Short mmCIF file of C-alpha atoms in Angstrom, two decimals:
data_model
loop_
_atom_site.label_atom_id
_atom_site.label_comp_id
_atom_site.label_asym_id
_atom_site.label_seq_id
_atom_site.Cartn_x
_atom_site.Cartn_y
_atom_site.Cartn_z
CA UNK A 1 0.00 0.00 0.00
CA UNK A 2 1.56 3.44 -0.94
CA UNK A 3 0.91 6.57 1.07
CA UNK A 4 0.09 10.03 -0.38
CA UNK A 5 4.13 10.31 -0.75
CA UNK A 6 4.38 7.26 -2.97
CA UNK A 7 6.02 5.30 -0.16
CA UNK A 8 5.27 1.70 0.75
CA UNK A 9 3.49 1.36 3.88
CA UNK A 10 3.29 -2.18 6.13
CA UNK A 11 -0.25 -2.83 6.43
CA UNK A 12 -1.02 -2.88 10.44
CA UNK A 13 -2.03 -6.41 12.40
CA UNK A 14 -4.77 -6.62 14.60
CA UNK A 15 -3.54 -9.04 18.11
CA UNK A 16 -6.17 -10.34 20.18
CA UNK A 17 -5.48 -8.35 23.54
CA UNK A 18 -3.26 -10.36 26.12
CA UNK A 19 -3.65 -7.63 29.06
CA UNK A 20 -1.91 -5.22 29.94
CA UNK A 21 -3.21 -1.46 29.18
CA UNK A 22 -5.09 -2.67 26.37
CA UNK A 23 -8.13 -4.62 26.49
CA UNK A 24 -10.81 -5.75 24.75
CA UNK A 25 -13.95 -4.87 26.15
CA UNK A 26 -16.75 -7.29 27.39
CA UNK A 27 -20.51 -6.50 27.72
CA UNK A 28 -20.52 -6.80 31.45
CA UNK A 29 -23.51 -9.68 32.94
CA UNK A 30 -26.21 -8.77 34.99
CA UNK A 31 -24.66 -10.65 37.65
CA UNK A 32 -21.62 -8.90 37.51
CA UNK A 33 -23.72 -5.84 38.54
CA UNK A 34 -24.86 -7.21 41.15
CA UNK A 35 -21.80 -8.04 42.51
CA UNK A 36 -20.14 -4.69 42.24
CA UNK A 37 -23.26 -3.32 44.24
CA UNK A 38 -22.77 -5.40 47.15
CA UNK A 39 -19.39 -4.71 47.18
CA UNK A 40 -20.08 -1.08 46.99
CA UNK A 41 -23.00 -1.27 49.98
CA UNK A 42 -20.83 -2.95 52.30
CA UNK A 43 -18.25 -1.07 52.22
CA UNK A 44 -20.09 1.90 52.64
CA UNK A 45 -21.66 0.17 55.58
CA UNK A 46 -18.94 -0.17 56.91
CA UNK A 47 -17.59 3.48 56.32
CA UNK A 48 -20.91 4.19 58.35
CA UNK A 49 -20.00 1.99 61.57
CA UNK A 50 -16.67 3.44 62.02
CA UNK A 51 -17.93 6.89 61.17
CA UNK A 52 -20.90 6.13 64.12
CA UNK A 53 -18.42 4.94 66.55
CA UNK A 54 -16.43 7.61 66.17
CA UNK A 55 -18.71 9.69 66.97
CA UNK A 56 -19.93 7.75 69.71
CA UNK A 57 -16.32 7.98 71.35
CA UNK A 58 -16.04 11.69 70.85
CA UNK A 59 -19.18 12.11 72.44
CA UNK A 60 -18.10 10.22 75.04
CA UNK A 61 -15.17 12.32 75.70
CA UNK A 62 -16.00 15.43 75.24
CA UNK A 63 -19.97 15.64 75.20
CA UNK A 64 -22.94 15.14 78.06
CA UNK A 65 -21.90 11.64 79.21
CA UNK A 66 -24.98 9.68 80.22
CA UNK A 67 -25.94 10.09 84.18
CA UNK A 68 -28.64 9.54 86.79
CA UNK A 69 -30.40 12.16 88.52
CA UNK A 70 -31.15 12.21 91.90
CA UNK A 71 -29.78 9.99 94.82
CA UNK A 72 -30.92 6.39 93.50
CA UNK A 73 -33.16 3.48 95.32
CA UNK A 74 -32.13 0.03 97.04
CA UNK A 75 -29.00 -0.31 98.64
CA UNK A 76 -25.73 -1.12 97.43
CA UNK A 77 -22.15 -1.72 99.61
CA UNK A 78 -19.30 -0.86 97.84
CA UNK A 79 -16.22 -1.16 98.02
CA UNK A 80 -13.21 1.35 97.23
CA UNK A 81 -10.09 -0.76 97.32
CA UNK A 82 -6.66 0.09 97.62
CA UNK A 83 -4.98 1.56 94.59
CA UNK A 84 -8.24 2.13 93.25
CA UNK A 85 -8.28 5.51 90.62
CA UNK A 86 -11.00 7.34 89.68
CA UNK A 87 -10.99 5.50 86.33
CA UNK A 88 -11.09 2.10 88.34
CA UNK A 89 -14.19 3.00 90.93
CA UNK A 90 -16.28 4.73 87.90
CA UNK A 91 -15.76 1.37 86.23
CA UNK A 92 -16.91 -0.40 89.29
CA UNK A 93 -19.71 1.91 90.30
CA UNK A 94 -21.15 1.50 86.80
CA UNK A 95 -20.92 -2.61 86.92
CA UNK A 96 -22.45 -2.15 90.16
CA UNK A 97 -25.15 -0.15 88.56
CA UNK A 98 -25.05 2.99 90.73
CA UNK A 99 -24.00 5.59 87.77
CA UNK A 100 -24.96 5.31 84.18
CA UNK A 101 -21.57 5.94 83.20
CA UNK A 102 -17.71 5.87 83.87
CA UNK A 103 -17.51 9.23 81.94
CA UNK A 104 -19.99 10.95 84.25
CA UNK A 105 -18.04 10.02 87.56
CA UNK A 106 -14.64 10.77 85.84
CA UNK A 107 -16.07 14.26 84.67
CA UNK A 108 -17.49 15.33 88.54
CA UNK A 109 -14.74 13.63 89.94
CA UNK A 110 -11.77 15.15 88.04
CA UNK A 111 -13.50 18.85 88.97
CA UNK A 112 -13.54 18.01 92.81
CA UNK A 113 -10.63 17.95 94.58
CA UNK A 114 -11.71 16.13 97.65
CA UNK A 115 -11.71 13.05 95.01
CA UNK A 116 -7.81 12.49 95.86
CA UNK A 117 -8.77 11.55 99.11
CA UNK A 118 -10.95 9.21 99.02
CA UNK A 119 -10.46 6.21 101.38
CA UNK A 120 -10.29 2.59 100.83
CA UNK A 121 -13.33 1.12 102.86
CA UNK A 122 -16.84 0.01 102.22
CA UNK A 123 -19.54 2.49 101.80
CA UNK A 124 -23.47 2.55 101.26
CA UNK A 125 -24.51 3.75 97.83
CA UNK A 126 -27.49 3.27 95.88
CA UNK A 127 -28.50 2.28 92.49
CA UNK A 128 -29.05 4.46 89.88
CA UNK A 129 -27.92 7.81 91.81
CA UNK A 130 -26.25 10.47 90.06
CA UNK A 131 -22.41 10.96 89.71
CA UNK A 132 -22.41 13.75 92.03
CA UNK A 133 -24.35 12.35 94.67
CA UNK A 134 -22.86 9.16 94.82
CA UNK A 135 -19.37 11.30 94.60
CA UNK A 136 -20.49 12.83 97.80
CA UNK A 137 -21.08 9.64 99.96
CA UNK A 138 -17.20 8.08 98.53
CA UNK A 139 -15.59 11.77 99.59
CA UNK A 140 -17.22 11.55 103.03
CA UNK A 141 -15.31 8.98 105.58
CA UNK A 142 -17.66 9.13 107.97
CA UNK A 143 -19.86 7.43 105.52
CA UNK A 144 -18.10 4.31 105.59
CA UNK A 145 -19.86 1.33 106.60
CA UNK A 146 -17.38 -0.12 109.59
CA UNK A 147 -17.39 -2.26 112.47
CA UNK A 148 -14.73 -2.24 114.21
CA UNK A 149 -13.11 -4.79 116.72
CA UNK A 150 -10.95 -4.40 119.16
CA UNK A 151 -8.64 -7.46 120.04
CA UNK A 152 -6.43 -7.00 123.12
CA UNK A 153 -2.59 -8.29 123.84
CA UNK A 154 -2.64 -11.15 125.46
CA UNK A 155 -5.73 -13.20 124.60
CA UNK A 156 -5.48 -16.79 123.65
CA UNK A 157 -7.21 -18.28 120.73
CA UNK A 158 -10.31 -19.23 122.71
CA UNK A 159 -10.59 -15.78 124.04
CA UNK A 160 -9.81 -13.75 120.66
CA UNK A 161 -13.03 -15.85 118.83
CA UNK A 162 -15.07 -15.17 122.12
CA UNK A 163 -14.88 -11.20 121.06
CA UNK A 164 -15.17 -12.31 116.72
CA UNK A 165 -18.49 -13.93 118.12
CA UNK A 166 -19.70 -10.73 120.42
CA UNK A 167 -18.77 -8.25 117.87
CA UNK A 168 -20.00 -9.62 114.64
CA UNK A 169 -22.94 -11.86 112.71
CA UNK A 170 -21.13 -14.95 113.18
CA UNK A 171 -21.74 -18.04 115.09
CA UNK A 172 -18.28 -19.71 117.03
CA UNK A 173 -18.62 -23.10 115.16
CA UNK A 174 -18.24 -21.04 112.03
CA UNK A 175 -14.36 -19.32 113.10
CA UNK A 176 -14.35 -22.49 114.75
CA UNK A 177 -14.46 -24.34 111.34
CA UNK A 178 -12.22 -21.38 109.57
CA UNK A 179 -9.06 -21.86 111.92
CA UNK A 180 -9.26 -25.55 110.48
CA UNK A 181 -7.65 -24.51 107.52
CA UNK A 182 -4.04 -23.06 108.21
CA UNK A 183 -3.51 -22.24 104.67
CA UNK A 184 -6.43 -20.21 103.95
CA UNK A 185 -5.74 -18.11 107.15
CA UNK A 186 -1.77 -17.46 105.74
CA UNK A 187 -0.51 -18.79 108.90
CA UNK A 188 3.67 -19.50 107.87
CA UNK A 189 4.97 -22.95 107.93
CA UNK A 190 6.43 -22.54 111.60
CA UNK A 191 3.24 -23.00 113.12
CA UNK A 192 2.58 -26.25 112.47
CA UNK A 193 -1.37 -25.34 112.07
CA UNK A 194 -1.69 -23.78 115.56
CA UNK A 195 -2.93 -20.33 115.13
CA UNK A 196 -2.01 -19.54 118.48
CA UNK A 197 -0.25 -16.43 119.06
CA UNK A 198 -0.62 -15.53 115.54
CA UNK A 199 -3.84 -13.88 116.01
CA UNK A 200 -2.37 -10.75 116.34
CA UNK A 201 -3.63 -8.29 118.80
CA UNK A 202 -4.87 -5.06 117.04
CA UNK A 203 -8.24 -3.22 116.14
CA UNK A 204 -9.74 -4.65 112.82
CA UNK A 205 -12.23 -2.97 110.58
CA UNK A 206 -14.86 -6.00 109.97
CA UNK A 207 -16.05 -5.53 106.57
CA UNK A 208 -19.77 -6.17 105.26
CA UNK A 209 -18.67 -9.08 103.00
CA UNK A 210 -16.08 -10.57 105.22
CA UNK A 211 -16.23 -14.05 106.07
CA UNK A 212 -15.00 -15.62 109.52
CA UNK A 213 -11.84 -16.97 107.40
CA UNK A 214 -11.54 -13.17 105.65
CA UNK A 215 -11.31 -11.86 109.49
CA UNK A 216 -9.12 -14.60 110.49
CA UNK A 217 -6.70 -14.31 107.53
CA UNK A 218 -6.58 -10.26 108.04
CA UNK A 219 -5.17 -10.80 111.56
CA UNK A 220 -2.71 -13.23 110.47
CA UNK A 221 -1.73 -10.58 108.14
CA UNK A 222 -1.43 -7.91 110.26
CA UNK A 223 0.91 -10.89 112.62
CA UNK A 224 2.66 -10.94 109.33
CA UNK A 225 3.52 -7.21 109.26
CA UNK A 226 4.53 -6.69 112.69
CA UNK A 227 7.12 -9.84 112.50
CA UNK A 228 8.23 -8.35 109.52
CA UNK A 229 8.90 -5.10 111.47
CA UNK A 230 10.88 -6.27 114.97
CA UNK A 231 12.68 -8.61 112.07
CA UNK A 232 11.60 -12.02 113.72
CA UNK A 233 13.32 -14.33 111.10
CA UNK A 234 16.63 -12.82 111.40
CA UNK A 235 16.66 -11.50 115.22
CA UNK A 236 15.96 -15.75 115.93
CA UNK A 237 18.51 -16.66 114.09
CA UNK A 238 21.15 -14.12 115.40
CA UNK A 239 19.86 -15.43 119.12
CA UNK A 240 20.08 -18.81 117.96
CA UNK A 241 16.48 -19.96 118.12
CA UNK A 242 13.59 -20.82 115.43
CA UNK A 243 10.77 -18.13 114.68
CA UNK A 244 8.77 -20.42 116.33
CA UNK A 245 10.69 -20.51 119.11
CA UNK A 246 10.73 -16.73 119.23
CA UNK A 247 7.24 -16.36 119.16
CA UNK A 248 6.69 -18.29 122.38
CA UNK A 249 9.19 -16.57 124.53
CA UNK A 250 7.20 -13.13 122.75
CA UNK A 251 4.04 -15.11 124.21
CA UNK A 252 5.48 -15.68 127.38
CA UNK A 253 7.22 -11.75 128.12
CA UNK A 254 3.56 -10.74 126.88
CA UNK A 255 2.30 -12.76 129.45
CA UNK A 256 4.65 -11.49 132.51
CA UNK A 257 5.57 -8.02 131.44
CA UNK A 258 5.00 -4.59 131.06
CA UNK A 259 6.97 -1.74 129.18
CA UNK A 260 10.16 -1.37 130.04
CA UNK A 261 10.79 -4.54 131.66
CA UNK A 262 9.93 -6.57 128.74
CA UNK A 263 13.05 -6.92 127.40
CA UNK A 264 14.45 -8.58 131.10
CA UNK A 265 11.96 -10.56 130.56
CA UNK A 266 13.04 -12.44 127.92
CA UNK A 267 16.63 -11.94 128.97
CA UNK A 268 15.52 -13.96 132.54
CA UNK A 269 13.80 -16.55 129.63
CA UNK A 270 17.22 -16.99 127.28
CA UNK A 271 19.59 -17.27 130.70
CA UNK A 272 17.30 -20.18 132.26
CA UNK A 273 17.48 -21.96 129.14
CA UNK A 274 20.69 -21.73 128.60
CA UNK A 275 22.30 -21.71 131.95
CA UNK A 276 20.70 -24.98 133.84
CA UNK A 277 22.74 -25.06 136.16
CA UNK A 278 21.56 -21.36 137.28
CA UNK A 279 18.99 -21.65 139.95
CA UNK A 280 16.55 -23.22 138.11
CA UNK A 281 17.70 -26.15 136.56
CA UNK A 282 16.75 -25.04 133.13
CA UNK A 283 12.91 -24.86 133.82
CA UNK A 284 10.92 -21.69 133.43
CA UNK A 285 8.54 -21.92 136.07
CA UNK A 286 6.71 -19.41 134.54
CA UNK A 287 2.99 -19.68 136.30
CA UNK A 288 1.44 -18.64 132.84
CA UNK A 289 2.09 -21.61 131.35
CA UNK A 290 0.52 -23.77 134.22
CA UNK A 291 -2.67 -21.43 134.15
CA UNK A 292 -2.57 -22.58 130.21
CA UNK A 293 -1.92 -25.90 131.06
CA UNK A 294 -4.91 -25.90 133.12
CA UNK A 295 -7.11 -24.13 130.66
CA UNK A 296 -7.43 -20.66 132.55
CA UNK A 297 -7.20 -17.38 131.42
CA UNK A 298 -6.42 -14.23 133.37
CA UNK A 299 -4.04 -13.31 136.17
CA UNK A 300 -4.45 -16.24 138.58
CA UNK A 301 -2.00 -17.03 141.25
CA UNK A 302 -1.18 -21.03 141.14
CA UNK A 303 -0.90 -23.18 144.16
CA UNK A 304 2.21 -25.61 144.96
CA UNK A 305 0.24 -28.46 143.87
CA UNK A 306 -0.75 -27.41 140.10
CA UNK A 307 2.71 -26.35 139.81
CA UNK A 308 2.90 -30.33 139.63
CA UNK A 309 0.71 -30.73 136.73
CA UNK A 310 2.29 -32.94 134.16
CA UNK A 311 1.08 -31.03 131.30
CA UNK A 312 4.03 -30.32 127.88
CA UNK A 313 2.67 -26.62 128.58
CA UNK A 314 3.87 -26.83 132.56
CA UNK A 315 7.24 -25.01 132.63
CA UNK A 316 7.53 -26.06 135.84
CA UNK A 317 7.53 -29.98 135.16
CA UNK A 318 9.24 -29.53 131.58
CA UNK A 319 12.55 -28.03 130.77
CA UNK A 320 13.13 -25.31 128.23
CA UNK A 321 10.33 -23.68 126.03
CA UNK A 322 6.72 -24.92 125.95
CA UNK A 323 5.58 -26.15 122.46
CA UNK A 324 4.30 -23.01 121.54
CA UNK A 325 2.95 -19.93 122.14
CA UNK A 326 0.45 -19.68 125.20
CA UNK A 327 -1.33 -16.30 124.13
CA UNK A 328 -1.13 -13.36 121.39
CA UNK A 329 1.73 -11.13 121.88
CA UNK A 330 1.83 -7.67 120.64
CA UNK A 331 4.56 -6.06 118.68
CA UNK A 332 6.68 -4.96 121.74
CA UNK A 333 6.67 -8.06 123.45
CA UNK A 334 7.93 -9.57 120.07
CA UNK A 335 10.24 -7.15 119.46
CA UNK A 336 11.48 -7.73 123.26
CA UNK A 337 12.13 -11.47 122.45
CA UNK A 338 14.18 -10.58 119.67
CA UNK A 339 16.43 -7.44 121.67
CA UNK A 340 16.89 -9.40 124.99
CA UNK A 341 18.77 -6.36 127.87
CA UNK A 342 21.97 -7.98 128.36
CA UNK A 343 22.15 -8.90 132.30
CA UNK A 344 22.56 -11.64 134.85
CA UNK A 345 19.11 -12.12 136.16
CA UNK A 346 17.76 -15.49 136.58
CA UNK A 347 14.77 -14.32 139.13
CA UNK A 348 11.91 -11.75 138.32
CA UNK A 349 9.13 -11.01 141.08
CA UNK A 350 6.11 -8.64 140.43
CA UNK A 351 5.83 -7.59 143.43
CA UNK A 352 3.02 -4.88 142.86
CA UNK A 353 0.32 -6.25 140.52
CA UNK A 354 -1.45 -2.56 140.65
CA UNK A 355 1.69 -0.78 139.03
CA UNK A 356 3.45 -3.64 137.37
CA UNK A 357 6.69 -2.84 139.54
CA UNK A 358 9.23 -6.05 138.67
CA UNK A 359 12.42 -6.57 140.47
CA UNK A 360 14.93 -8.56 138.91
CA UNK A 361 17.98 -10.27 140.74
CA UNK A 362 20.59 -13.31 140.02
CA UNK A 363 20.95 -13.88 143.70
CA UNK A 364 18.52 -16.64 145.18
CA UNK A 365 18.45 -15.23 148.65
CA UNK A 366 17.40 -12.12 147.25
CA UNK A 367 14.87 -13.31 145.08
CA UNK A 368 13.05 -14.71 148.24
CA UNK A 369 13.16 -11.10 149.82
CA UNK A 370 11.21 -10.16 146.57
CA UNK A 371 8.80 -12.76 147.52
CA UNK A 372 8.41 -11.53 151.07
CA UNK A 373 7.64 -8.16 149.66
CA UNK A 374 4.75 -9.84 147.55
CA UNK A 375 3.53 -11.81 150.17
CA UNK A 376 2.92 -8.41 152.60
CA UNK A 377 1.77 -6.55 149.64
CA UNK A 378 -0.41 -8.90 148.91
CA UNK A 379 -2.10 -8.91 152.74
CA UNK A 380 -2.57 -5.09 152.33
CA UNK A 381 -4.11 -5.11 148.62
CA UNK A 382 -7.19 -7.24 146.76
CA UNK A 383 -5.25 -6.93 143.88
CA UNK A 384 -3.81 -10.57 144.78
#
């Protein structure tokens, strides 16, 4: 083929597209269509979700958050625990169903400063009340639901659930039942299961859900803290004695002193122990442990003939330390079994039971004057 210059031209081939840019087209089939449409809808469904719940969460955080009005119905106890932020009680308040939402307790909580201080305790709320009011009851300590217990030095494990059973809901058979299970209560591995003297003496804040083993494990707890304190591992082992064996000379200073004369208390203790040949053989003859022996409690003199008791408690049959503790000793009768005074005595004599007044001696003859002095006290007083 020539052009309109008279040149030869190469005629042009037609190739069945392969792909690439250049395709052939295709009528496209109804089903096809309908394809591309469903694409198309969900995807703009989608589109429309995310677009809603982004709305939704900047509504959240910067528009009306949902809340109650008013102070609520019913009753609810809850709890603040410790570490709890304002984040973590909205979140709680709103599972408990008392606000309507975690924003609305954030937002009246983060513009009242009193919210810092809230305390960790139980208090009485309601459900459905508004963020503000229920704000008001958790900022307010005198709002807290409590009960508390006092538990004295000094008591022994019969005694301590005779004021559990006084001062709360719960029947003795039921702490009874609890102090079967050592582990549950957190008592350490040194007790052998005995909770005595690991009770520890100290005023408890009873809770509205606790349980006879919750009250039980909380003073074993607060045993743990104050060990942990006058060091009892390590002070027993620089003495040269088991924790275990520190606990029941704490039981036993708790038992026969006061203040200052705790720690010649156990220093009497350690020297008849370890110096048998001193006066008393090696035997305590501490009358607390025959009074235990005998199942008493209290302050009761003993006679000559219960001093005879064969009994493992009897320290005046027995040599050394009793098997364990015979009471609950507080924190400075433990920390006086761990710091024993350095001196000579072997012989102790209370010898006024008004005041507490102790003499100490290493001298038999003069422990015996001690006595005397008890004996005419006692003629003149009915403290004995």
């Amino acid at each position: 083929m020539l052009d309109d210059e008279g040149t030869t031209q190469t005629p042009e081939r037609t190739y069945a597209p392969e792909g690439g840019a250049r395709k052939a087209r295709k009528r496209r089939s109804p089903l096809g269509v309908i394809v591309v449409l469903t694409v198309i809808v969900l995807v703009c469904a989608g589109l429309y979700v995310g677009v809603s719940k982004g709305v939704d969460w900047v509504q959240d955080q910067f528009g009306a958050a949902d809340d109650f009005s008013g102070p609520g119905t019913g009753e609810v106890i809850f709890e603040v625990r410790e570490g709890d932020t304002a984040a973590a009680i909205g979140r709680s308040l709103k599972e408990a169903g008392v606000v309507a939402s975690v924003e609305a307790f954030i937002s009246v909580a983060t513009a009242d400063s009193r919210s810092s201080k809230i305390q960790v305790g139980y208090y009485p709320l309601r459900k459905e009340m508004s963020a503000a009011e229920a704000l008001e009851v958790l900022v307010d300590p005198s709002k807290q639901v409590k009960n508390l217990v006092t538990v004295p030095e000094g008591l022994r494990v019969v005694d301590i659930v005779d004021v559990l059973v006084e001062k709360t809901d719960f029947k003795r058979g039921q702490y009874e039942a609890a102090l079967k299970d050592p582990a549950a209560l957190g008592l350490p591995d040194y007790a052998n299961g005995n909770p005595e003297g690991y009770l520890f003496p100290a005023t408890y804040d009873i809770g509205p859900k606790d349980k006879p083993k919750d009250i039980l494990a909380k003073m074993v707890a607060r045993w743990r803290q104050a060990a942990d304190e006058v060091q009892l591992e390590s002070r027993a082992a620089a003495l040269g004695y088991t924790p275990a064996e520190l606990m029941t000379v704490a039981s036993l200073v708790e038992a026969e002193g006061r203040g200052d004369d705790m720690g010649k208390i156990a220093t009497v203790i350690y020297n008849r122990i370890e110096n048998p040949g001193a006066g008393t053989g090696g035997k305590l003859q501490i009358d607390a442990t025959v009074n235990y022996a005998l199942g008493r409690t209290g302050t009761i003199a003993v006679t000559t003939e219960e001093t005879r008791t064969e009994h493992p408690y009897n320290t005046y049959v027995v040599q050394g330390l009793p098997p364990g503790p015979i009471e609950a000793p507080g924190e400075e009768a433990m920390a006086a079994a761990g710091n024993p005074v350095d001196g000579p005595w072997i012989y102790y004599v209370t010898v006024d039971l008004k005041t507490g007044e102790t003499k100490f001696t290493d001298s038999y003859d003069e422990f015996l004057g001690f006595k005397a002095e008890y004996k005419s006290y006692c003629t003149t007083s009915d403290a004995c």
